[in-house]
Coordinates of C-alpha atoms in Angstrom, one line a residue:
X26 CA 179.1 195.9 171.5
X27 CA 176.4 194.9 173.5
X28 CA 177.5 192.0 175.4
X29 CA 179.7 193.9 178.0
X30 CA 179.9 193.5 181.9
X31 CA 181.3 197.3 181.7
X32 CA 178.8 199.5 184.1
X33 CA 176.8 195.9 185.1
X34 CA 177.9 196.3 188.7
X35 CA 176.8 193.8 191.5
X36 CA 176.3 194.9 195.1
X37 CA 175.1 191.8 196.7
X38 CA 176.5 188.2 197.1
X39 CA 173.6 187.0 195.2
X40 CA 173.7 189.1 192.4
X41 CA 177.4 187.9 192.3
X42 CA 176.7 184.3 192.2
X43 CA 173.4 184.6 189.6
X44 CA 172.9 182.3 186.9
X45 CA 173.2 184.6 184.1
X46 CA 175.6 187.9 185.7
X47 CA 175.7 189.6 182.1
X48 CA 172.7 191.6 181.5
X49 CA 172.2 190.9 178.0
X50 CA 172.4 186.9 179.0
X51 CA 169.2 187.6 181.4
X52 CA 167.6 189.5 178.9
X53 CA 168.0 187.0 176.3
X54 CA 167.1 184.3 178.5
X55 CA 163.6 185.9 179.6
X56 CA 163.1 187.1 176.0
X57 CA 163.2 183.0 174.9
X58 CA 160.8 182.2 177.9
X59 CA 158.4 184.5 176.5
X60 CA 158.6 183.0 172.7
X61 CA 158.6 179.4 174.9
X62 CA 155.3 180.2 176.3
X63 CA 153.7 182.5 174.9
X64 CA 154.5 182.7 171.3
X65 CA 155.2 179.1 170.1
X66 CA 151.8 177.3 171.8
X67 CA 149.6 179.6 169.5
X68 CA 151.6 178.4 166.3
X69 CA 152.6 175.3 166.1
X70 CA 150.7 172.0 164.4
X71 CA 151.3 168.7 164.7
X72 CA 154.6 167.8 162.7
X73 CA 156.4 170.6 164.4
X74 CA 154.9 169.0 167.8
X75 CA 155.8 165.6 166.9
X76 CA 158.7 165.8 165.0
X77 CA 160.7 168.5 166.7
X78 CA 159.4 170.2 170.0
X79 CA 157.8 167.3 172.0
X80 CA 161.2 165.2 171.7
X81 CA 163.4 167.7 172.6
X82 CA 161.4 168.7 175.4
X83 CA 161.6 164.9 177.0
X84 CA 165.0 163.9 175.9
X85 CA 166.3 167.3 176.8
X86 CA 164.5 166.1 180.7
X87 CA 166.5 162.8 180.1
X88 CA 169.7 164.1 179.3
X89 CA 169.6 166.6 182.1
X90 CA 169.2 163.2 184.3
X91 CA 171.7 161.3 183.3
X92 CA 173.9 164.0 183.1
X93 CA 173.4 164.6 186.6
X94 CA 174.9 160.8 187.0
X95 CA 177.6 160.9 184.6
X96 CA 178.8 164.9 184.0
X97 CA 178.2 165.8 187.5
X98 CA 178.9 162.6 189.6
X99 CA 181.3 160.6 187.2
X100 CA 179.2 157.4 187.4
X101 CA 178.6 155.6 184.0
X102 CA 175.2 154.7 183.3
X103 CA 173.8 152.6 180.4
X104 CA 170.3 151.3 182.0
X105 CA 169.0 155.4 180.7
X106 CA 166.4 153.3 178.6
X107 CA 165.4 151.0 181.4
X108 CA 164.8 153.9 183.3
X109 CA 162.8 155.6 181.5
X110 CA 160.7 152.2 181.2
X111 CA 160.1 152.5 184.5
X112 CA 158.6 156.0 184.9
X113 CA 156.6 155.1 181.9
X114 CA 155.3 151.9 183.4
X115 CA 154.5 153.2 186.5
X116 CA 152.9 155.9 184.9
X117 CA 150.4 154.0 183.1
X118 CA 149.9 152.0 186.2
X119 CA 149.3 154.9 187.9
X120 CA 147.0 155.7 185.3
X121 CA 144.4 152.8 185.3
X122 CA 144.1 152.3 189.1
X123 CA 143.4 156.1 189.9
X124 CA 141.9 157.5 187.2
X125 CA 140.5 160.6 189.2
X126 CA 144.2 161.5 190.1
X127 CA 145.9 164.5 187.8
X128 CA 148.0 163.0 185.4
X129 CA 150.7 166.0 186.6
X130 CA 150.5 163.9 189.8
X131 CA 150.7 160.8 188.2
X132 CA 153.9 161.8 186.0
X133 CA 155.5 163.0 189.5
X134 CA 154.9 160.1 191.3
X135 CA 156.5 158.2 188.4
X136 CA 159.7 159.9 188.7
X137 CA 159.5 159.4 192.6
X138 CA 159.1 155.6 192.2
X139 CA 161.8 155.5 189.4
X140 CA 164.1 157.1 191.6
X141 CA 163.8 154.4 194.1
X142 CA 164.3 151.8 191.4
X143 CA 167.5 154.0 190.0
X144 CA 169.2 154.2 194.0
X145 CA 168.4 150.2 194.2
X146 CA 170.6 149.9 191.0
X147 CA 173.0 152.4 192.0
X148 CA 173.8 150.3 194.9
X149 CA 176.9 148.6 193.0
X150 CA 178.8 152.3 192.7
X151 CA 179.6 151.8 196.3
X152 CA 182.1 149.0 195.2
X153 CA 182.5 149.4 191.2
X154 CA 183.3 152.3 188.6
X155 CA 184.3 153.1 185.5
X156 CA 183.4 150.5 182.7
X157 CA 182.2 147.7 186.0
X158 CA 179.6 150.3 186.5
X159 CA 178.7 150.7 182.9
X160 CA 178.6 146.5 182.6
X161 CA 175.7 146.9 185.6
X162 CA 173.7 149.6 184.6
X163 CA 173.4 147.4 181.3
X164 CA 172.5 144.7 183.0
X165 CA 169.8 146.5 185.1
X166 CA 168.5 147.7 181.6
X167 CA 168.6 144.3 180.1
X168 CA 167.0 143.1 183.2
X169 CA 163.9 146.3 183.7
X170 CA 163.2 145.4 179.7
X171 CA 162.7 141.8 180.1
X172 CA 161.1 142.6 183.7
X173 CA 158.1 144.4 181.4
X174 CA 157.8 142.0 178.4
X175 CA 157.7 138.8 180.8
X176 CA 155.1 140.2 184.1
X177 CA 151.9 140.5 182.4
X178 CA 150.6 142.6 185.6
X179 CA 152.7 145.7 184.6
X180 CA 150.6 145.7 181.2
X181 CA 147.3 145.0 182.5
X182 CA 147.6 141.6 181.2
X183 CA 146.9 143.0 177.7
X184 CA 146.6 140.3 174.9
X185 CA 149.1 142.8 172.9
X186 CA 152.0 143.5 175.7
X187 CA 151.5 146.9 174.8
X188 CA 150.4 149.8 177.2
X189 CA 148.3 152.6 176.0
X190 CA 147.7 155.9 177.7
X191 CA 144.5 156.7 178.8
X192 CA 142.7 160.6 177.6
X193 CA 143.5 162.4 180.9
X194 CA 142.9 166.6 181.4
X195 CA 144.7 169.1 182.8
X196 CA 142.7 172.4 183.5
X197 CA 140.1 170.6 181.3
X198 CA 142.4 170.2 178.6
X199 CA 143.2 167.4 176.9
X200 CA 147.3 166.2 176.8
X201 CA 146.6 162.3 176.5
X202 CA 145.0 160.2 174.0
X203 CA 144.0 160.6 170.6
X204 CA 142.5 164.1 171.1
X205 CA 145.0 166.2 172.6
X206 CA 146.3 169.6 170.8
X207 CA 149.8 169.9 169.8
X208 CA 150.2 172.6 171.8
X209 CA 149.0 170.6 174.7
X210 CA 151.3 168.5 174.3
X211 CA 154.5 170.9 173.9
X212 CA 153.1 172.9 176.9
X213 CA 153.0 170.0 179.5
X214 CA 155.9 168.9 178.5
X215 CA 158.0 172.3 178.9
X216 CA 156.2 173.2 181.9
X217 CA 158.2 169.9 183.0
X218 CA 161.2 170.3 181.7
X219 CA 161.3 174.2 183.0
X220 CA 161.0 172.5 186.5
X221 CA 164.0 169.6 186.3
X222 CA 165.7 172.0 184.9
X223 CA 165.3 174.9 187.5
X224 CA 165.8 171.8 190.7
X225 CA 168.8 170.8 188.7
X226 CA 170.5 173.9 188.1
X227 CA 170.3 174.7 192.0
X228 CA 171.0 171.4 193.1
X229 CA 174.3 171.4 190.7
X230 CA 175.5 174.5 192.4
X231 CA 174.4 173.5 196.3
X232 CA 176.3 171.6 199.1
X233 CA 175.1 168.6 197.4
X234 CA 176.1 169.5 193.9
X235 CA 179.9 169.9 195.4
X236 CA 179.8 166.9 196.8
X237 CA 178.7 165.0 193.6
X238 CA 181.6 166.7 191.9
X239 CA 184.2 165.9 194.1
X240 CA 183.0 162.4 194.2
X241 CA 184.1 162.8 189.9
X242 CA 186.8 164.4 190.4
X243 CA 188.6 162.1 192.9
X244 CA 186.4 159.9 195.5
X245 CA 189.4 158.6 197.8
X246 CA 190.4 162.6 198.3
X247 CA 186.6 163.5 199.0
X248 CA 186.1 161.1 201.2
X249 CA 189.2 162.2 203.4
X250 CA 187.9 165.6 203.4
X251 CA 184.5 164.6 204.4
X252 CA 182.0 163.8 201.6
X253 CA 180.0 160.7 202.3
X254 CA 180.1 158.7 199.3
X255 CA 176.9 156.5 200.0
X256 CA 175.3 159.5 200.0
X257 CA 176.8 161.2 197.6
X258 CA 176.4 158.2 195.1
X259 CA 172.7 157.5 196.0
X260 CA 171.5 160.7 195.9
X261 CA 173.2 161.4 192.2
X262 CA 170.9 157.8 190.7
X263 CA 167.8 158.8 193.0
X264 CA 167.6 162.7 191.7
X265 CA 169.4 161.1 188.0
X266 CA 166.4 158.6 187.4
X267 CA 163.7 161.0 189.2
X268 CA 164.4 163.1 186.1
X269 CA 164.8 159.8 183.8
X270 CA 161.4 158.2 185.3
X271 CA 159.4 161.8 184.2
X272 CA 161.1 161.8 181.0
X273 CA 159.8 157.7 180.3
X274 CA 156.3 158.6 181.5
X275 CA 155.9 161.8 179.4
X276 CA 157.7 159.5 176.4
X277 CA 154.6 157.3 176.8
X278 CA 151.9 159.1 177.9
X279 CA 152.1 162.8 175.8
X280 CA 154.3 161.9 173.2
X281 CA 153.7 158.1 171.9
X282 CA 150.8 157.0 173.8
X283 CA 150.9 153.7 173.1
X284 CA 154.5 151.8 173.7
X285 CA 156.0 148.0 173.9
X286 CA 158.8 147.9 175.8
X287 CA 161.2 146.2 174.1
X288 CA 161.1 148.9 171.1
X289 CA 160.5 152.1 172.9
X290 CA 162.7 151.6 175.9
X291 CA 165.7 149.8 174.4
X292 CA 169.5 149.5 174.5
X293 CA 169.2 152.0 171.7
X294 CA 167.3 154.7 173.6
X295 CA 170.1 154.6 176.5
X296 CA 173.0 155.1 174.0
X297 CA 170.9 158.1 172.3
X298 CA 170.6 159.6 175.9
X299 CA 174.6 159.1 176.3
X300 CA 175.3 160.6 172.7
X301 CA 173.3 163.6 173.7
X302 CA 175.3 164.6 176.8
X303 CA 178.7 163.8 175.0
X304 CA 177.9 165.9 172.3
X305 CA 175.8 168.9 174.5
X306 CA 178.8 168.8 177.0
X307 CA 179.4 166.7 180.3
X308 CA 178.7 168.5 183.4
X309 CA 176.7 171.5 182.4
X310 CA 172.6 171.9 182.2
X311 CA 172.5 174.0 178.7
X312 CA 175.0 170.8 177.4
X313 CA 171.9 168.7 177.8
X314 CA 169.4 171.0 175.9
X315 CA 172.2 171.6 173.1
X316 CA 172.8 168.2 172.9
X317 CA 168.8 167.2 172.9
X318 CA 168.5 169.5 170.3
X319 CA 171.5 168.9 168.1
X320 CA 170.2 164.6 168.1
X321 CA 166.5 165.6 167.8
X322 CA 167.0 168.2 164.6
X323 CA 170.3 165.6 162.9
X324 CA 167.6 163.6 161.3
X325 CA 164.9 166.3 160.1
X326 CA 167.7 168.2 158.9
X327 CA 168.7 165.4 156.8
X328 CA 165.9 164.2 155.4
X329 CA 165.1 167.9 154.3
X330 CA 168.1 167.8 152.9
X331 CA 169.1 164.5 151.7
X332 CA 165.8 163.0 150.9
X333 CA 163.9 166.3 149.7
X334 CA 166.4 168.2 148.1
X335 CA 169.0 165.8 146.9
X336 CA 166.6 163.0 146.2
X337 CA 168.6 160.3 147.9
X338 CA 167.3 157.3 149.1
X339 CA 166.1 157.5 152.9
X340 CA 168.2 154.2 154.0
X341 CA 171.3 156.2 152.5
X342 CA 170.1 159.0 155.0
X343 CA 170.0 156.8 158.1
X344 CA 172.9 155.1 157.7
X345 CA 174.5 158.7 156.6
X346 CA 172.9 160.0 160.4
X347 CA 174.9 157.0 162.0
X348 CA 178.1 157.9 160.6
X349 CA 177.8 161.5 161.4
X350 CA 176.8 161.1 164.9
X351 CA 179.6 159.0 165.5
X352 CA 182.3 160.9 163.9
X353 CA 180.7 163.8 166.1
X354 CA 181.2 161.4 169.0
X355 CA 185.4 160.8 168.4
X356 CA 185.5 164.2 167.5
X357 CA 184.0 165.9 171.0
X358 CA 185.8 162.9 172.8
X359 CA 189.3 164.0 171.7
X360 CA 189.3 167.5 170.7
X361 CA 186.5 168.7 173.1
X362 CA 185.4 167.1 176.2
X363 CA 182.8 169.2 177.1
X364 CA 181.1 169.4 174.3
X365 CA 179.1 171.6 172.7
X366 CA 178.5 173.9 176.1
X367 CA 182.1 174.2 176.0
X368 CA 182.3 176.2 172.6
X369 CA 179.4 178.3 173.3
X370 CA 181.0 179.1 176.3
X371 CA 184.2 180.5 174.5
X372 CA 182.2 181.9 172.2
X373 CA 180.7 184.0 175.0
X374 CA 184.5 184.5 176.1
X375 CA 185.3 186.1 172.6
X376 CA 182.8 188.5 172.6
X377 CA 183.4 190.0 175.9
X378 CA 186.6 191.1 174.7
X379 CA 185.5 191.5 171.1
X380 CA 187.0 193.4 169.1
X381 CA 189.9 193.2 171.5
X382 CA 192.2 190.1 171.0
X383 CA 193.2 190.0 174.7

């Protein structure tokens, strides 16, 4: 009985047009903020860092990217890996020639170079769409992965062809390198992902946000009506990989800190990125944190339960993972496009009327 607009009145435009315009949704929402940041950094250890929070947090940044491209603008994308490469590369390059920089700096200016690289690859959508699209965003991963293993300058011409990430401080605390706290870690990276995900959320519902949409929707009928699709188009990769290049460079530097390319940044990481925001929900910013989420806690769930409790073997469990993420796939595909936003969205529906049936 408590979720109920009855007596939540609004007397401005802006309170009309808020994110959350049930009470008990903002409440909620501030309520997780405060367990976000202040409540989780003082308990958590390292396998709940590494295993859990610290992926979500940068594939959640990922999937909010590439949703951006694909939920919001309708433009297939594949090369999510390559791009991620790219923010990590530049990253670590960033890294080792100014070492005096902030690495918050350095992650930024990853993104921002990423995003250049994502707009020169989204130059094709002017002409192409729909699986053509998909075929060159492939190639442009194929191409950034064998880019990194062949240039020895983007490694430092290291003997290994791996990169590794410097110890760098923030506020005198350590979030790179061997000595950095787990809850370090977990707070740099949803300090981050607080930030894409506030820029996206107002972006998705501004002038520019319209226009990505209507570019979806139909791209003949918004360009009769005046959308410019060059811009539209460019804009969607630019901001898409700006959030794609500071999920890579976190991936490397906070998370793995040492990465090759070829196994970090592969064909398999862009088709995880694409599972997660067919599964979360196309088109909507909590679809990419439900999906993240869903795709980061699959496997631990399963090895808690497969491997620990049932005692089965742990290849049985991956290839068990496989076939449930896929049947989750066909499933969302046909019986619900959008995903797991979608039925948390009804379920909000049903209990605003609840226990009312109409």
């Amino acid at each position: 009985m408590l979720y109920r607009e009855a007596g939540d009145f609004k007397t401005s435009y802006h309170a009309d047009s808020q994110t959350f315009p049930i009470r008990f949704d903002r409440i909620g929402f501030w309520v997780i903020m405060v367990i976000a940041f202040l409540v989780i950094p003082f308990m958590i250890n390292d396998y709940w860092a590494n295993a859990i929070f610290v992926p979500f947090l940068i594939y959640a940044i990922a999937a909010i990217g590439l949703n951006i491209l694909t939920g919001y603008c309708g433009q297939v994308s594949l090369g999510t890996g390559g791009f991620m490469a790219v923010g990590a590369y530049a990253c670590y390059k960033l890294m080792t020639g100014f070492p005096d920089v902030s690495i918050v700096i350095h992650i930024v200016l990853a993104g921002g170079i990423t995003a250049v690289v994502g707009a020169a690859f989204g130059l094709p959508s002017l002409r192409i769409k729909g699986f053509y699209l998909a075929v060159a965003t492939l190639a442009a991963q194929f191409f950034l992965v064998w880019l990194f293993n062949k240039v020895a300058w983007f490694y430092n011409y290291s003997a290994s062809g791996q990169i590794n990430a410097p110890e760098r401080f923030v506020a005198e605390v350590a979030v790179t390198g061997p000595n950095t706290a787990p809850a370090a870690q977990y707070l740099i990276c949803l300090v981050f992902l607080t930030f894409c995900a506030l820029i996206a959320r107002n972006l998705t519902r501004g002038t520019i946000g319209r226009s990505w949409m209507a570019i979806r929707d139909m791209d003949i009928a918004a360009e009769i009506i005046g959308v410019n699709p060059l811009r539209a188009k460019l804009t969607a990769f630019a901001v898409s990989s700006f959030f794609v290049g500071i999920a890579g460079a976190l991936f490397f530097s906070v998370y793995l800190g040492a990465v090759e390319v070829g196994e970090a940044f592969g064909i398999q990481k862009s088709f995880l990125v694409l599972f997660m925001i067919i599964i979360g929900g196309l088109g909507s910013i909590f679809g990419s944190l439900a999906g993240a989420a869903f795709l980061v806690l699959l496997p631990v769930a399963l090895k808690v339960v497969g491997v620990n409790v049932l005692g089965w073997p742990t290849d049985l469990v991956a290839h068990l993972q496989l076939v449930i993420v896929g049947g989750l796939i066909m499933f969302f595909l046909i019986k619900e496009p959008h995903g797991l936003a979608q039925i948390w969205r009804l379920t909000k529906e049903k209990l605003r009327l609840w226990p009312f049936p109409y």
